[in-house]
Coordinates of C-alpha atoms and ligand atoms in Angstrom, one line a residue:
X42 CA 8.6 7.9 -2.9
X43 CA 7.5 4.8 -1.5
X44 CA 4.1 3.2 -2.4
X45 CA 2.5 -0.1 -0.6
X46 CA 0.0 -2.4 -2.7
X47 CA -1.8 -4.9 -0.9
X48 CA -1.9 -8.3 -2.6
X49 CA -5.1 -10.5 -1.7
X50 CA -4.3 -14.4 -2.5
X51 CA -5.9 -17.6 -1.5
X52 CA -4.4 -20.3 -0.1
X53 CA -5.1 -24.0 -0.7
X54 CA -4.6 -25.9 2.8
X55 CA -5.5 -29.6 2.9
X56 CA -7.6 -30.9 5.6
X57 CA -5.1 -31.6 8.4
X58 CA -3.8 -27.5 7.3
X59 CA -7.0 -26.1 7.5
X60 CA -7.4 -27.5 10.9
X61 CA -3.6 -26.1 12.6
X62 CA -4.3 -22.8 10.6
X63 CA -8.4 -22.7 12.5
X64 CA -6.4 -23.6 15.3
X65 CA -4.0 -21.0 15.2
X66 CA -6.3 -17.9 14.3
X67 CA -8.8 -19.1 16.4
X68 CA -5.8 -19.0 19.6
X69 CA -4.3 -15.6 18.4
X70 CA -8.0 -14.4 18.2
X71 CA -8.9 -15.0 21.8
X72 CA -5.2 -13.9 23.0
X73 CA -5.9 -10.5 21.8
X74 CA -9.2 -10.6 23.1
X75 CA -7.4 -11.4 26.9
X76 CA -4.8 -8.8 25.6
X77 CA -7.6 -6.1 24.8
X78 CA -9.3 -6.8 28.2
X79 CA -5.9 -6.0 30.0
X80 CA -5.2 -2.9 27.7
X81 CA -9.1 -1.6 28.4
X82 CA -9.2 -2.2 32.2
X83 CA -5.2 -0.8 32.7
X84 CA -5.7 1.9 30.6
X85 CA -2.7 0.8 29.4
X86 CA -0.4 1.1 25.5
X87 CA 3.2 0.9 27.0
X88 CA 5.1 -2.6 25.3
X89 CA 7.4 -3.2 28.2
X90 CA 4.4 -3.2 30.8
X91 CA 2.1 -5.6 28.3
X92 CA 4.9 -7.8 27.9
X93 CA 5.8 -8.2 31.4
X94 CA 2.3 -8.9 32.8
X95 CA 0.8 -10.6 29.6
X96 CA 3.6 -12.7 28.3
X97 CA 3.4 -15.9 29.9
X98 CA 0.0 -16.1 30.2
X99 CA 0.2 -15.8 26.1
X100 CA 2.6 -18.4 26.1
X101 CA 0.9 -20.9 28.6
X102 CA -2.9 -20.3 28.5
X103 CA -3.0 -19.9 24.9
X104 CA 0.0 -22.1 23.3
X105 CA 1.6 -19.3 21.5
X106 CA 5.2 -19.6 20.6
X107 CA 7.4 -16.4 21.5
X108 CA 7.0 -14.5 18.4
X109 CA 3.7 -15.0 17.9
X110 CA 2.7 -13.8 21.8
X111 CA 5.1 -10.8 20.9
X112 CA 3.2 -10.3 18.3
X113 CA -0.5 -10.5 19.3
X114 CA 1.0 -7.3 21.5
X115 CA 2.0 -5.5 19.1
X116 CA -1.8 -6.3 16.9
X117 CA -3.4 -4.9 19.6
X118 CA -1.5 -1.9 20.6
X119 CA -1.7 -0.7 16.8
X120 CA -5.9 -1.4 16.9
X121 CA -5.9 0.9 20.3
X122 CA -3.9 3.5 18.7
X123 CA -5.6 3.6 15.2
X124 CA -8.9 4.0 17.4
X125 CA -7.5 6.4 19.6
X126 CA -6.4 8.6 16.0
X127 CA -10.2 8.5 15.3
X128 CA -12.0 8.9 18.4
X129 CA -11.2 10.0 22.0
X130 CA -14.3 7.0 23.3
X131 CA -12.0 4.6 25.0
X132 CA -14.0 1.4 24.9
X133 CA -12.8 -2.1 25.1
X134 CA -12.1 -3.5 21.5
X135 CA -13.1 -7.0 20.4
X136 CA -11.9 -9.0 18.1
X137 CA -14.5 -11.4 16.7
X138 CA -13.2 -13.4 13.5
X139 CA -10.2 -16.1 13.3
X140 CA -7.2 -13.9 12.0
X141 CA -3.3 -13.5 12.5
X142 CA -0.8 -10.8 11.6
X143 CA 2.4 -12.3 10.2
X144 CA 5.4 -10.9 9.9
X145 CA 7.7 -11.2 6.6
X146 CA 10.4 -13.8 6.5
X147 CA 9.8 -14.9 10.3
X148 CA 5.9 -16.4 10.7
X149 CA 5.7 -16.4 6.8
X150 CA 7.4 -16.8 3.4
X151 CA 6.3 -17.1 0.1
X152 CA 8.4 -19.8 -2.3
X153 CA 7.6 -21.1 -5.6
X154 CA 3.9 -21.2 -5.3
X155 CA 3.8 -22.0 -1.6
X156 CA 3.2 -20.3 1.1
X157 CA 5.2 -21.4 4.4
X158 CA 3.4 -20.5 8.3
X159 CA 4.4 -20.7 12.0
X160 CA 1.8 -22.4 13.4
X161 CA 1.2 -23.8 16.7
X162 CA 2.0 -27.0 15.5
X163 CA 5.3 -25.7 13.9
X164 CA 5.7 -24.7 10.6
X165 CA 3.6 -26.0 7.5
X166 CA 3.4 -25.4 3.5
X167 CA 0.2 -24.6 1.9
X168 CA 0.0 -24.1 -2.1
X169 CA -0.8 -20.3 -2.7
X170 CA -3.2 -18.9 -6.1
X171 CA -0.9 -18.2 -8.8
X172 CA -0.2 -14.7 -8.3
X173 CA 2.5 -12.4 -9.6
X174 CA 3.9 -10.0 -6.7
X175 CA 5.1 -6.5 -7.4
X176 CA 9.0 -6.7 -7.3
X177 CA 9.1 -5.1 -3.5
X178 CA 9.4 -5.5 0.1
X179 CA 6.8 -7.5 1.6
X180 CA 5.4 -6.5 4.9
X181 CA 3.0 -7.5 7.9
X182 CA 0.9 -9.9 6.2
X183 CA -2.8 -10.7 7.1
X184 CA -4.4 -14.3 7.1
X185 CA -8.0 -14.2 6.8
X186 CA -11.0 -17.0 7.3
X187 CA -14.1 -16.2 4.5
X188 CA -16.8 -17.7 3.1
X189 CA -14.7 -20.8 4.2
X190 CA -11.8 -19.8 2.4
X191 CA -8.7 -18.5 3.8
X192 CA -7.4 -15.4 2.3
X193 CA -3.4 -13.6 2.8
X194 CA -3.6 -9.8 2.7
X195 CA 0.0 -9.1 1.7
X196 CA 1.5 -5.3 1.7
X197 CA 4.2 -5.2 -0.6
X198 CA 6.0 -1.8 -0.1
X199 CA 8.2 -0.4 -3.6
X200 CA 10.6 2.6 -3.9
X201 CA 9.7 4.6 -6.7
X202 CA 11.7 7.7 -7.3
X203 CA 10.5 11.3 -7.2
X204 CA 8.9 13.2 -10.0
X205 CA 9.5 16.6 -9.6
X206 CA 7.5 19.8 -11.9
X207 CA 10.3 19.8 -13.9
X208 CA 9.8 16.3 -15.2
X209 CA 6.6 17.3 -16.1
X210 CA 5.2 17.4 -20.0
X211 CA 1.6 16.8 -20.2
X212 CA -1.2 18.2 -18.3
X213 CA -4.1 16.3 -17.6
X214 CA -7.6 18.0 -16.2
X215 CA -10.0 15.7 -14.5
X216 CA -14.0 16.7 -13.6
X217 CA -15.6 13.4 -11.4
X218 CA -19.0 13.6 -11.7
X219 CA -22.2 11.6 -12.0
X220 CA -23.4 12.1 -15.8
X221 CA -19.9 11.6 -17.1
X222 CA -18.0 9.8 -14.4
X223 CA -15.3 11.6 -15.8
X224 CA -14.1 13.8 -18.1
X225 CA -11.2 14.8 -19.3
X226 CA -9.5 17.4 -21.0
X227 CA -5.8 17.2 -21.7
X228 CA -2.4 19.6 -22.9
X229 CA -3.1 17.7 -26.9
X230 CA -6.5 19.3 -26.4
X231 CA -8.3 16.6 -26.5
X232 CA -11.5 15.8 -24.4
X233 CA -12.9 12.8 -23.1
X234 CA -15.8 11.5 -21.4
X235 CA -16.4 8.4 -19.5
X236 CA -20.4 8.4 -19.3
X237 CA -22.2 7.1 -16.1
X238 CA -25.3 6.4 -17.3
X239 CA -25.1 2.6 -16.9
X240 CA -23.2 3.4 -13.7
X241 CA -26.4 5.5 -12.6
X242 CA -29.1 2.9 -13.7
X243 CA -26.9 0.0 -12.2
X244 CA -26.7 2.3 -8.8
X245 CA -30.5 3.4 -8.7
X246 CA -31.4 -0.8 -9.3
X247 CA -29.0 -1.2 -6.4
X248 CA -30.8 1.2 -4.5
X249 CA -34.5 0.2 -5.1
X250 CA -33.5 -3.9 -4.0
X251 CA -31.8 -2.2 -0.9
X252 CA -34.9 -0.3 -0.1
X253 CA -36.9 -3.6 -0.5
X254 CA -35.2 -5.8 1.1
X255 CA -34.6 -3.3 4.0
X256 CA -38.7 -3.2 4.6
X257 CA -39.0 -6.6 4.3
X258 CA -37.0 -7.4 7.5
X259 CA -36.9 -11.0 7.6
X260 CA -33.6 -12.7 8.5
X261 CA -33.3 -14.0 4.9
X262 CA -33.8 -10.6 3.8
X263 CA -31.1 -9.0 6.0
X264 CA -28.9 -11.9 4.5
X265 CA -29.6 -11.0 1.2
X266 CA -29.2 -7.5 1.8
X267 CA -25.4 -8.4 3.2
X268 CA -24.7 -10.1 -0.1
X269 CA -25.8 -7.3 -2.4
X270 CA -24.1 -5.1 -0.2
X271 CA -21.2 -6.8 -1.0
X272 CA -21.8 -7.6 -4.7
X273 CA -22.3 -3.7 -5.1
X274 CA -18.8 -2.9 -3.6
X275 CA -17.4 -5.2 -5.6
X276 CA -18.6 -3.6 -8.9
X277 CA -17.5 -0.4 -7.7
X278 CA -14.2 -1.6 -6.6
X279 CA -13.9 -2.9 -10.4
X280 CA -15.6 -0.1 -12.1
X281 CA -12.8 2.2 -10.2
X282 CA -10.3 -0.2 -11.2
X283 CA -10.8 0.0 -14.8
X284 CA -11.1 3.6 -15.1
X285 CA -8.0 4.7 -13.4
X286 CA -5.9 2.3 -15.1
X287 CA -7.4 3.2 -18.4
X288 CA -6.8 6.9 -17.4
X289 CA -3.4 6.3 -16.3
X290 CA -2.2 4.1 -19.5
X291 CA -3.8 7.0 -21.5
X292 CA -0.5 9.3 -20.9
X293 CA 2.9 9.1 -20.8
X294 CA 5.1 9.6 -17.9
X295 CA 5.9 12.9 -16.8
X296 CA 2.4 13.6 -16.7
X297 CA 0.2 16.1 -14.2
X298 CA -3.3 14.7 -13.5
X299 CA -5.1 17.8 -12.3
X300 CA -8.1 17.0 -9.7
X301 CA -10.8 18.3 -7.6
X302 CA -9.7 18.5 -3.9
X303 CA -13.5 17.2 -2.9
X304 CA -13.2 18.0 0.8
X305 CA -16.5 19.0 1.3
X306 CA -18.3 16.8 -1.2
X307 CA -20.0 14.6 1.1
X308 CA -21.1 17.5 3.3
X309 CA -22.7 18.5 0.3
X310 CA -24.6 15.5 -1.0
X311 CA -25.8 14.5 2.4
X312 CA -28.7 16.7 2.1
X313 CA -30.0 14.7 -0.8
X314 CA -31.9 11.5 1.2
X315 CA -33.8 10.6 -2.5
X316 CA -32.8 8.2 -5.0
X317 CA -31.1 10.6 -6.7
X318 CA -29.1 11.6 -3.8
X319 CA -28.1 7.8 -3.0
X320 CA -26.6 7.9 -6.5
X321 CA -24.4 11.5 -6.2
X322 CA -23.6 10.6 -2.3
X323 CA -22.2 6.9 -2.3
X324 CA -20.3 7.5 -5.7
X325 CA -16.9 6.4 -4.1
X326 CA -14.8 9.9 -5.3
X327 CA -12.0 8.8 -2.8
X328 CA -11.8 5.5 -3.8
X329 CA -11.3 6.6 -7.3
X330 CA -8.9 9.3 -6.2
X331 CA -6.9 6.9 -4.5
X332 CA -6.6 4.6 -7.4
X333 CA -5.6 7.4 -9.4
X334 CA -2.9 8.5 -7.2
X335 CA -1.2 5.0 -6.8
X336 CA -1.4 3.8 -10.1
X337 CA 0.3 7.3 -11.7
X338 CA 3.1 7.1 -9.0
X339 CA 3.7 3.9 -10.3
X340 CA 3.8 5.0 -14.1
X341 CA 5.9 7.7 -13.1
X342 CA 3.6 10.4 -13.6
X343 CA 2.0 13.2 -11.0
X344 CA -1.7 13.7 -9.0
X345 CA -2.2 17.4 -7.8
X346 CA -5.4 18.5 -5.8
X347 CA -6.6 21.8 -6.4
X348 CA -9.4 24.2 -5.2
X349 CA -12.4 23.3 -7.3
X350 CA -14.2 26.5 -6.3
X351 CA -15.7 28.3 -9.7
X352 CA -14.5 25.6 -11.8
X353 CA -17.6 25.5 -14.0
X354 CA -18.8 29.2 -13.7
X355 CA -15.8 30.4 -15.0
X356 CA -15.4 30.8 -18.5
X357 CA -12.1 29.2 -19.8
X358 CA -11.8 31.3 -23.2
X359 CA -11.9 35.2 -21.4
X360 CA -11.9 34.2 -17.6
X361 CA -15.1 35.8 -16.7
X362 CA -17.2 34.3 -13.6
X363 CA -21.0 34.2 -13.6
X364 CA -23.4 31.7 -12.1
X365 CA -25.7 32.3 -14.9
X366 CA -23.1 30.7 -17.4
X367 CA -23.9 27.3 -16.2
X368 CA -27.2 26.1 -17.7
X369 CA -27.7 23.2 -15.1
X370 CA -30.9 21.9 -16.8
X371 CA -29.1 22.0 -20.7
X372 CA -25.7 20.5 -19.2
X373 CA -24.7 23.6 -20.8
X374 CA -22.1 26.6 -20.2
X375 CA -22.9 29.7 -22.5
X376 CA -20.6 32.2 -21.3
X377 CA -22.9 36.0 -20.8
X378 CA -19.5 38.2 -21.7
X379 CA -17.8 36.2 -25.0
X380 CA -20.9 33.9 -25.7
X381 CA -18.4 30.9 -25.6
X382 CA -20.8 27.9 -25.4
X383 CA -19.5 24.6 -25.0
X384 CA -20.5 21.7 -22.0
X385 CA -20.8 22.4 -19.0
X386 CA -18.6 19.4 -17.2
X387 CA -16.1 20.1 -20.2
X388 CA -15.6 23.6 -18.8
X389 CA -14.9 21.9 -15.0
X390 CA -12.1 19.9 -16.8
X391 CA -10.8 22.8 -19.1
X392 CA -10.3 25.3 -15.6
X393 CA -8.7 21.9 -13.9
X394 CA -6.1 21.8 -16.5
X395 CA -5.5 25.4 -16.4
X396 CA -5.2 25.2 -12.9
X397 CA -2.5 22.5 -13.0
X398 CA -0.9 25.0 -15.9
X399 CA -1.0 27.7 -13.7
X400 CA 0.5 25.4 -10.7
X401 CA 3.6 24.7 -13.5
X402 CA 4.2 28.6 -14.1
X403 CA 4.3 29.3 -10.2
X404 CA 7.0 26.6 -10.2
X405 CA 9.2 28.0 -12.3
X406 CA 8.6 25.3 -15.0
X407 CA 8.2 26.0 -18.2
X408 CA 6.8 22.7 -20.0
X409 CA 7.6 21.6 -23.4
X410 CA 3.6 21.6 -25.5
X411 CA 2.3 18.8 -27.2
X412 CA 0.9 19.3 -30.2
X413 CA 0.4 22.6 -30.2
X414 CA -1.3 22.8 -26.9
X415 CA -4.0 25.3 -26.3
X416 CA -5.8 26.5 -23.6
X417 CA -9.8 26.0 -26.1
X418 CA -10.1 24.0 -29.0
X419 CA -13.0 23.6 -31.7
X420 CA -16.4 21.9 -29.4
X421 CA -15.9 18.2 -30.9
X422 CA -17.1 16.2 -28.7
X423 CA -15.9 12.9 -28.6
X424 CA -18.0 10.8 -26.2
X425 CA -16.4 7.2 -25.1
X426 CA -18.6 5.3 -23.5
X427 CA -17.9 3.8 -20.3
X428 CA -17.8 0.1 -21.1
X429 CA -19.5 -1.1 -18.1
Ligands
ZN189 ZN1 -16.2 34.0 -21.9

């Protein structure tokens, strides 16, 4: 299996660097610009054709060395085709701030805390953050102007090998939701919830200075709402961080996290315009998801999607399904055949686990139980609060 992290550095250029690199994004920016123009009005994809009518105007109008005109054909063929994968609209693409794409080893190379560019003025050395890389193959790298600082977006692409069901020893079940961001029931029996009720106080603050600031209209306000924009993705970017990797850590390898396969979720939510609503809609499920999924492939352990459907009407002690088991308003699930009360998000991550059990069985695995593994255990209810 092969998973790609991107790395996100700064680089520390000196005056006369900062002015080649400007230089150079600033050329390779308006070169794809006169590429995207060609590409638009030709209708257009087809390498051979781009190269042979674009390449020395690349070369001559813009300054670029060969690679780097090769390249700025390449950067915009892949932005045409990643558009064209979302949309049929064929509209001329711009491409407004200074970047460049750099390819491994020829426009770039990383040595002992520096990082080495083709540049139009040949190459230079610029000291790079201190930053450990995972042990991989680095890829098409991204340089990037912000805030006034310049920024490397570096993909760094690692074999892992492939962990089959029969590698499997621990099942993990795992509810996302908005009063416990998650929570967690596992093959020891053991539950845990991550609460979100700083997450939701944080989130509905967010929302009321967004709501402000959007009727207030001013330029300075539309600034300020950019920054908090940002700010907020940030914290969520972290929040999601922390989670999955405590998750993660958590278990041993060989384990099967068990989630919800939240296709529809959004669909769902959008119907909610209130506060409320903002809350349950932006909560970034995928983001979360995805930081699940690549941090367990690299710990050696398993993600599975399942149908959520009737995962907290069903009763996980006799398997009976009644909407009227779910006590929305009490947070509660009182089941009306056996009585068995417990939560009600508990239940959601009990039937997760039994659904990644049940996935094992269908495999032809039979897994080795920790602890004495059950499918119920006693209602304790340990409650770990999210630390943020
Ligand atoms: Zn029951």
């Amino acid at each position: 299996m092969k998973i790609t992290l991107t790395s996100k550095v700064q680089i520390y250029p000196n005056e006369d660097s900062r002015i080649v690199l400007m230089d150079t994004m600033r050329a390779y920016r308006d070169a794809c610009n006169f590429v995207s123009a060609f590409v638009f009005s030709n209708q257009t994809l087809d390498l051979r054709e781009l190269q042979q009518n674009l390449y020395y105007d690349l070369r001559d109008r813009f300054g670029l060395r060969s690679q780097m005109a090769i390249s700025v054909l390449r950067s915009v063929r892949t932005c045409y085709k990643a558009r064209d994968a979302r949309s049929n609209e064929w509209s001329c693409i711009r491409f407004t701030k200074p970047q460049i794409d750099l390819i491994w080893n020829r426009d770039y190379s990383i040595t002992k805390g520096f990082f080495s560019i083709n540049t139009l003025e040949g190459r230079i050395k610029v000291p790079l953050e201190n930053t450990v890389f995972p042990n991989g193959k680095f890829g098409t790298a991204k340089l990037t102007f912000r805030h006034n600082k310049f920024y490397l977006n570096i993909p760094v692409t690692m074999e892992r090998p492939d962990i089959s069901f029969a590698d499997i020893n621990c099942v993990v079940g795992i509810d996302r939701g908005v009063r416990f961001l998650t929570t967690i029931y596992d093959s020891y029996g053991k539950t845990t919830f991550v609460s979100g009720a700083d997450y939701r106080k944080k989130r509905e603050h967010y929302y009321e200075l967004r709501q402000q600031l959007q009727q207030a209209g001013t330029s300075s306000s539309r600034r300020r709402l950019k920054a908090i924009v940002q700010r907020e993705n940030r914290w969520i970017n972290d929040l999601n961080h922390c989670i999955s990797k405590a998750l993660v850590e958590a278990y041993p390898r060989g384990t099967l996290f068990v989630l919800e396969n939240l296709k529809n979720i959004q669909k769902t939510f959008s119907i909610l315009t209130t506060k409320q609503g903002y809350v349950l809609e932006k909560w970034p499920y995928f983001d979360l998801e995805r930081k699940i999924v690549y941090k367990a492939a690299l710990r050696g352990q398993m993600v599975i999607k399942v149908d959520p459907a009737y995962t907290s009407q069903t009763c996980p002690l006799c398997g009976r399904r009644n909407k009227q088991s779910r006590i929305r308003n009490k947070h509660l699930f009182k089941c009306t055949a056996c009585r068995y009360e417990t939560n009600d998000d508990r239940v959601a991550a009990i039937n997760l686990y039994s659904k990644g059990m049940q996935y094992l069985v269908q495999s032809g695995e039979s897994m080795p139980l920790f602890g004495g593994a059950r499918s119920i255990v006693p209602d304790a209810m340990p409650v770990l609060e999210c630390p943020f």
